Amino acid sequence: MLQILQHLINGLAAGTIYALVALGYTMVYGVLKLINFAHGDVMMVGVYMGYATAFTLGKQEQKTFLGVLLVFLVAMGGCALLGFLIERFAYRPLREKPRLTSLITAIGISFALSYGFQLDIGFLPGAAPRAFPEIITPSEWLVIGDRDVVVWNWQVMSLLIAVGLMVGLQWLVFKTRFGRAMRAVSFDHRTAALMGIPTDTVIAVTFMIGSALAAGAGLLYAIKDTSVSPLMGLYVGLKAFVAAVIGGIGHVPGAVVGALMLGLVEEFVVGYAASTWRDAVAFGILIIVLLFKPGGLFGRVAAEKV
């Protein structure tokens, strides 16, 4: 029983990280009906921004509350700016083009970031994996039994940070004027523009928020796994995309539920089967869900008039 509890804790900790990245996918899709496959690589860029900030602060300062806060702010702010630039110069000129054009562009940006960061020139880090600085010293927050269940401080912090960001996003979307504008643009951006809503601004800010959330998730992931590399965004981004589709792409609570479900499934597969089955089971669940619920668990399939 205690072993199951430990797997539940580990699965929820992993799921919250997937959820933050999945929220970026679902926000962009909800507004533009675009799968931003570069989203995971934006997360990777945020991790390296946090790495550079922590390295600049030094071993003593980076572990203080202000140091950790600065690492998160720089990474999330930098990725928000990156998200704005990607939307402005890559996606906006293609907004009225066929969706396949934007999809191919997203894949191109993804590869440009992931493989561009493998160049060992200037400020680019190179292909070799690096150990992320220990900005949060691991310590046992709670121990049950004879170490049958161990809850680490970084797991609690990750959960609190992730839940706080998710609650803030939910409040922004459903309780603010900007959130109403975002939902109006997601319903029909052309009609929203005729009603006086600044659609370009709404879409740009949506990209910025999603990119900032991805950076926060990347830092939480790096604190957990410590090893970072330019290709890490491809793996985490793909898993988060699967989570968003399982929950219902475009549905904010659905993305969270799908991510938590994916984290729990992966943890139990690793704990009771084999780690090599983890990815196969995750994508198997995606196929099963789409067979019976094509719109995801919380999504709806709407008929489109042509």
Coordinates of C-alpha atoms in Angstrom, one line a residue:
M1 CA 0.0 0.0 0.0
L2 CA 2.8 2.4 0.9
Q3 CA 4.6 1.6 -2.3
I4 CA 1.5 2.6 -4.3
L5 CA 1.4 5.9 -2.4
Q6 CA 5.0 6.5 -3.3
H7 CA 4.2 5.9 -7.0
L8 CA 1.2 8.2 -6.7
I9 CA 3.4 11.0 -5.4
N10 CA 6.1 10.5 -8.0
G11 CA 3.4 10.4 -10.8
L12 CA 1.7 13.6 -9.7
A13 CA 5.0 15.4 -9.5
A14 CA 5.8 14.4 -13.1
G15 CA 2.3 15.1 -14.3
T16 CA 2.3 18.7 -13.0
I17 CA 5.4 19.4 -15.2
Y18 CA 3.7 17.9 -18.2
A19 CA 0.6 19.9 -17.4
L20 CA 2.4 23.3 -17.5
V21 CA 3.8 22.5 -21.0
A22 CA 0.5 21.0 -22.2
L23 CA -1.3 24.3 -21.2
G24 CA 0.8 26.2 -23.7
Y25 CA -0.2 23.7 -26.5
T26 CA -3.9 23.9 -25.6
M27 CA -3.9 27.7 -25.3
V28 CA -2.3 28.3 -28.7
Y29 CA -4.6 25.7 -30.3
G30 CA -7.6 27.2 -28.6
V31 CA -6.9 30.6 -30.0
L32 CA -5.3 29.8 -33.4
K33 CA -6.2 26.1 -34.1
L34 CA -2.4 25.7 -34.5
I35 CA -0.3 22.9 -33.0
N36 CA 2.9 24.8 -32.0
F37 CA 5.4 22.0 -32.2
A38 CA 8.1 24.4 -31.3
H39 CA 6.7 24.7 -27.8
G40 CA 8.8 22.0 -26.2
D41 CA 12.0 23.7 -27.6
V42 CA 10.9 27.0 -26.2
M43 CA 10.9 25.2 -22.8
M44 CA 14.4 24.0 -23.5
V45 CA 15.5 27.6 -24.2
G46 CA 14.0 28.6 -20.9
V47 CA 16.0 25.9 -19.1
Y48 CA 19.3 27.3 -20.6
M49 CA 18.3 30.8 -19.6
G50 CA 17.8 29.6 -16.1
Y51 CA 21.1 27.7 -16.2
A52 CA 23.0 30.9 -17.3
T53 CA 21.3 33.0 -14.7
A54 CA 22.1 30.5 -11.9
F55 CA 25.7 30.2 -13.1
T56 CA 26.0 34.0 -13.1
L57 CA 24.6 34.3 -9.6
G58 CA 27.1 31.8 -8.1
K59 CA 26.6 28.8 -5.8
Q60 CA 25.7 30.8 -2.8
E61 CA 23.2 33.4 -4.3
Q62 CA 21.4 30.9 -6.6
K63 CA 20.1 28.9 -3.6
T64 CA 18.5 31.9 -1.8
F65 CA 14.8 32.7 -2.2
L66 CA 15.6 35.8 -4.3
G67 CA 18.1 33.8 -6.4
V68 CA 15.6 31.1 -7.2
L69 CA 13.0 33.7 -7.9
L70 CA 15.4 35.6 -10.3
V71 CA 16.2 32.4 -12.1
F72 CA 12.5 31.7 -12.7
L73 CA 11.7 35.3 -13.7
V74 CA 14.6 35.6 -16.2
A75 CA 13.7 32.3 -17.8
M76 CA 10.0 32.9 -18.0
G77 CA 10.4 36.5 -19.1
G78 CA 13.0 35.5 -21.8
C79 CA 10.7 32.8 -23.1
A80 CA 7.8 35.1 -23.1
L81 CA 9.8 37.4 -25.4
L82 CA 10.8 34.4 -27.5
G83 CA 7.2 33.4 -27.9
F84 CA 6.3 36.9 -29.0
L85 CA 9.0 36.9 -31.6
I86 CA 8.0 33.5 -32.9
E87 CA 4.4 34.5 -33.2
R88 CA 5.2 37.9 -34.8
F89 CA 7.7 36.9 -37.4
A90 CA 6.9 33.2 -38.1
Y91 CA 3.1 32.6 -37.5
R92 CA 1.4 35.9 -38.0
P93 CA 2.4 36.3 -41.7
L94 CA 0.9 32.8 -42.3
R95 CA -2.3 33.3 -40.3
E96 CA -4.6 33.4 -43.4
K97 CA -2.6 30.6 -45.2
P98 CA -3.6 26.9 -45.1
R99 CA -3.0 25.4 -41.7
L100 CA -0.5 22.9 -43.1
T101 CA 1.8 25.8 -43.9
S102 CA 1.8 27.0 -40.2
L103 CA 2.3 23.4 -39.1
I104 CA 5.4 22.9 -41.3
T105 CA 6.7 26.2 -40.0
A106 CA 6.3 25.1 -36.4
I107 CA 8.2 21.9 -37.1
G108 CA 11.0 24.0 -38.8
I109 CA 11.2 26.4 -35.8
S110 CA 11.4 23.3 -33.5
F111 CA 14.4 21.8 -35.3
A112 CA 16.0 25.2 -35.7
L113 CA 16.0 25.7 -31.9
S114 CA 16.9 22.2 -30.9
Y115 CA 19.7 21.7 -33.3
G116 CA 20.8 25.3 -33.4
F117 CA 21.5 25.1 -29.6
Q118 CA 23.9 22.2 -30.3
L119 CA 26.3 24.6 -31.9
D120 CA 29.2 25.4 -29.6
I121 CA 29.7 29.0 -30.7
G122 CA 29.1 32.3 -28.9
F123 CA 26.3 32.0 -26.3
L124 CA 25.1 28.6 -27.7
P125 CA 25.7 25.8 -25.2
G126 CA 26.7 22.9 -27.5
A127 CA 25.4 19.4 -27.8
A128 CA 27.0 17.9 -24.6
P129 CA 24.5 17.5 -21.7
R130 CA 25.1 19.7 -18.7
A131 CA 24.2 19.4 -15.0
F132 CA 21.7 22.0 -14.0
P133 CA 22.8 24.0 -10.9
E134 CA 21.3 22.8 -7.6
I135 CA 19.3 25.9 -6.9
I136 CA 17.1 23.9 -4.5
T137 CA 19.0 21.6 -2.2
P138 CA 17.2 18.2 -2.1
S139 CA 15.9 17.3 1.3
E140 CA 13.4 14.8 2.7
W141 CA 10.2 16.8 3.5
L142 CA 8.2 13.8 4.8
V143 CA 9.2 10.2 5.6
I144 CA 6.6 7.5 6.3
G145 CA 7.5 4.2 7.8
D146 CA 10.9 2.7 7.3
R147 CA 11.5 5.1 4.3
D148 CA 8.6 3.3 2.5
V149 CA 7.3 6.7 1.4
V150 CA 9.6 9.7 0.9
V151 CA 8.4 13.1 -0.2
W152 CA 11.1 15.4 -1.3
N153 CA 11.1 19.2 -0.9
W154 CA 11.4 19.8 -4.6
Q155 CA 8.3 17.6 -5.2
V156 CA 6.3 19.8 -2.9
M157 CA 7.7 23.0 -4.4
S158 CA 7.1 21.8 -7.9
L159 CA 3.5 20.9 -7.1
L160 CA 2.8 24.3 -5.3
I161 CA 4.4 26.3 -8.2
A162 CA 2.6 24.3 -10.9
V163 CA -0.8 24.5 -9.1
G164 CA -0.3 28.2 -8.5
L165 CA 0.5 28.9 -12.2
M166 CA -2.5 26.7 -13.3
V167 CA -4.9 28.5 -10.9
G168 CA -3.6 31.9 -12.1
L169 CA -4.1 30.8 -15.7
Q170 CA -7.6 29.6 -15.0
W171 CA -8.5 32.9 -13.3
L172 CA -7.0 34.9 -16.3
V173 CA -9.0 32.9 -18.9
F174 CA -12.4 32.9 -17.1
K175 CA -12.4 35.9 -14.7
T176 CA -10.7 38.8 -16.6
R177 CA -11.5 41.0 -19.5
F178 CA -8.5 39.7 -21.4
G179 CA -9.7 36.2 -20.8
R180 CA -13.1 37.0 -22.4
A181 CA -11.2 38.5 -25.4
M182 CA -9.1 35.3 -25.6
R183 CA -12.2 33.1 -25.6
A184 CA -13.8 35.4 -28.2
V185 CA -10.8 35.1 -30.5
S186 CA -10.7 31.3 -30.1
F187 CA -14.4 31.1 -31.2
D188 CA -13.9 33.3 -34.3
H189 CA -11.0 35.6 -34.6
R190 CA -12.4 37.4 -37.7
T191 CA -15.7 38.2 -36.0
A192 CA -13.8 39.2 -32.8
A193 CA -11.8 41.7 -34.8
L194 CA -15.0 43.2 -36.3
M195 CA -16.3 43.6 -32.7
G196 CA -13.2 45.8 -31.8
I197 CA -11.1 43.1 -30.1
P198 CA -7.4 43.6 -30.8
T199 CA -6.9 40.0 -32.1
D200 CA -3.1 40.5 -32.9
T201 CA -2.5 41.6 -29.3
V202 CA -4.6 38.8 -27.8
I203 CA -2.8 36.1 -29.9
A204 CA 0.6 37.5 -29.1
V205 CA 0.0 37.7 -25.4
T206 CA -1.4 34.1 -25.5
F207 CA 1.9 32.9 -27.1
M208 CA 3.8 34.8 -24.4
I209 CA 1.9 33.3 -21.5
G210 CA 2.2 29.8 -22.9
S211 CA 6.0 30.2 -23.5
A212 CA 6.4 31.6 -19.9
L213 CA 4.6 28.5 -18.5
A214 CA 6.8 26.2 -20.6
A215 CA 9.9 27.9 -19.2
G216 CA 8.6 27.4 -15.6
A217 CA 7.9 23.7 -16.4
G218 CA 11.4 23.3 -17.9
L219 CA 13.0 24.6 -14.7
L220 CA 11.0 22.3 -12.5
Y221 CA 12.0 19.4 -14.8
A222 CA 15.6 20.4 -14.7
I223 CA 15.6 20.6 -10.9
K224 CA 14.2 17.1 -10.8
D225 CA 16.4 15.4 -13.5
T226 CA 19.4 17.8 -13.4
S227 CA 20.7 16.8 -16.8
V228 CA 19.8 19.2 -19.5
S229 CA 20.5 19.1 -23.3
P230 CA 19.3 20.9 -26.4
L231 CA 17.1 17.9 -27.4
M232 CA 15.3 17.7 -24.0
G233 CA 12.4 19.8 -25.4
L234 CA 11.6 17.3 -28.1
Y235 CA 10.9 14.6 -25.5
V236 CA 9.1 16.6 -22.9
G237 CA 7.2 18.6 -25.5
L238 CA 5.9 15.4 -27.3
K239 CA 4.7 14.0 -24.0
A240 CA 2.9 17.2 -23.1
F241 CA 1.3 17.2 -26.5
V242 CA 0.0 13.7 -25.9
A243 CA -1.3 14.8 -22.6
A244 CA -3.1 17.8 -24.2
V245 CA -4.7 15.6 -26.8
I246 CA -5.8 13.0 -24.2
G247 CA -7.5 15.7 -22.1
G248 CA -9.0 17.5 -25.2
I249 CA -6.8 19.9 -27.1
G250 CA -8.0 23.4 -26.5
H251 CA -9.6 22.6 -23.1
V252 CA -7.6 24.0 -20.2
P253 CA -8.7 21.7 -17.4
G254 CA -8.6 18.8 -19.8
A255 CA -4.9 19.4 -20.5
V256 CA -4.2 19.3 -16.7
V257 CA -6.2 16.1 -16.2
G258 CA -4.5 14.5 -19.3
A259 CA -1.1 15.4 -18.0
L260 CA -1.7 14.1 -14.5
M261 CA -3.0 10.9 -16.0
L262 CA 0.0 10.5 -18.2
G263 CA 2.4 11.1 -15.3
L264 CA 0.7 8.5 -13.1
V265 CA 0.5 5.9 -15.9
E266 CA 4.2 6.4 -16.7
E267 CA 5.2 6.0 -13.0
F268 CA 3.1 2.9 -12.5
V269 CA 4.4 1.3 -15.7
V270 CA 8.0 2.0 -14.6
G271 CA 7.3 0.7 -11.1
Y272 CA 5.4 -2.5 -11.9
A273 CA 6.4 -3.4 -15.5
A274 CA 9.5 -2.0 -17.3
S275 CA 10.8 1.4 -18.0
T276 CA 11.1 0.5 -21.7
W277 CA 7.4 0.2 -21.9
R278 CA 6.7 3.7 -20.6
D279 CA 6.5 5.5 -23.9
A280 CA 4.6 2.6 -25.6
V281 CA 1.9 2.6 -23.0
A282 CA 1.6 6.4 -23.1
F283 CA 1.0 6.4 -26.8
G284 CA -1.2 3.3 -26.5
I285 CA -3.5 5.2 -24.2
L286 CA -3.6 8.1 -26.6
I287 CA -4.7 5.8 -29.4
I288 CA -7.4 4.2 -27.2
V289 CA -8.7 7.5 -26.1
L290 CA -8.9 8.9 -29.7
L291 CA -10.7 5.7 -30.9
F292 CA -13.5 6.2 -28.4
K293 CA -13.3 9.9 -27.8
P294 CA -11.8 11.6 -30.9
G295 CA -12.0 15.0 -29.2
G296 CA -10.2 13.8 -26.1
L297 CA -11.7 13.2 -22.6
F298 CA -13.1 16.7 -22.2
G299 CA -13.1 18.0 -25.8
R300 CA -16.0 18.1 -28.2
V301 CA -16.1 17.1 -31.9
A302 CA -17.9 19.9 -33.7
A303 CA -19.3 19.5 -37.2
E304 CA -17.6 21.9 -39.6
K305 CA -19.6 23.4 -42.5
V306 CA -17.9 23.5 -45.8

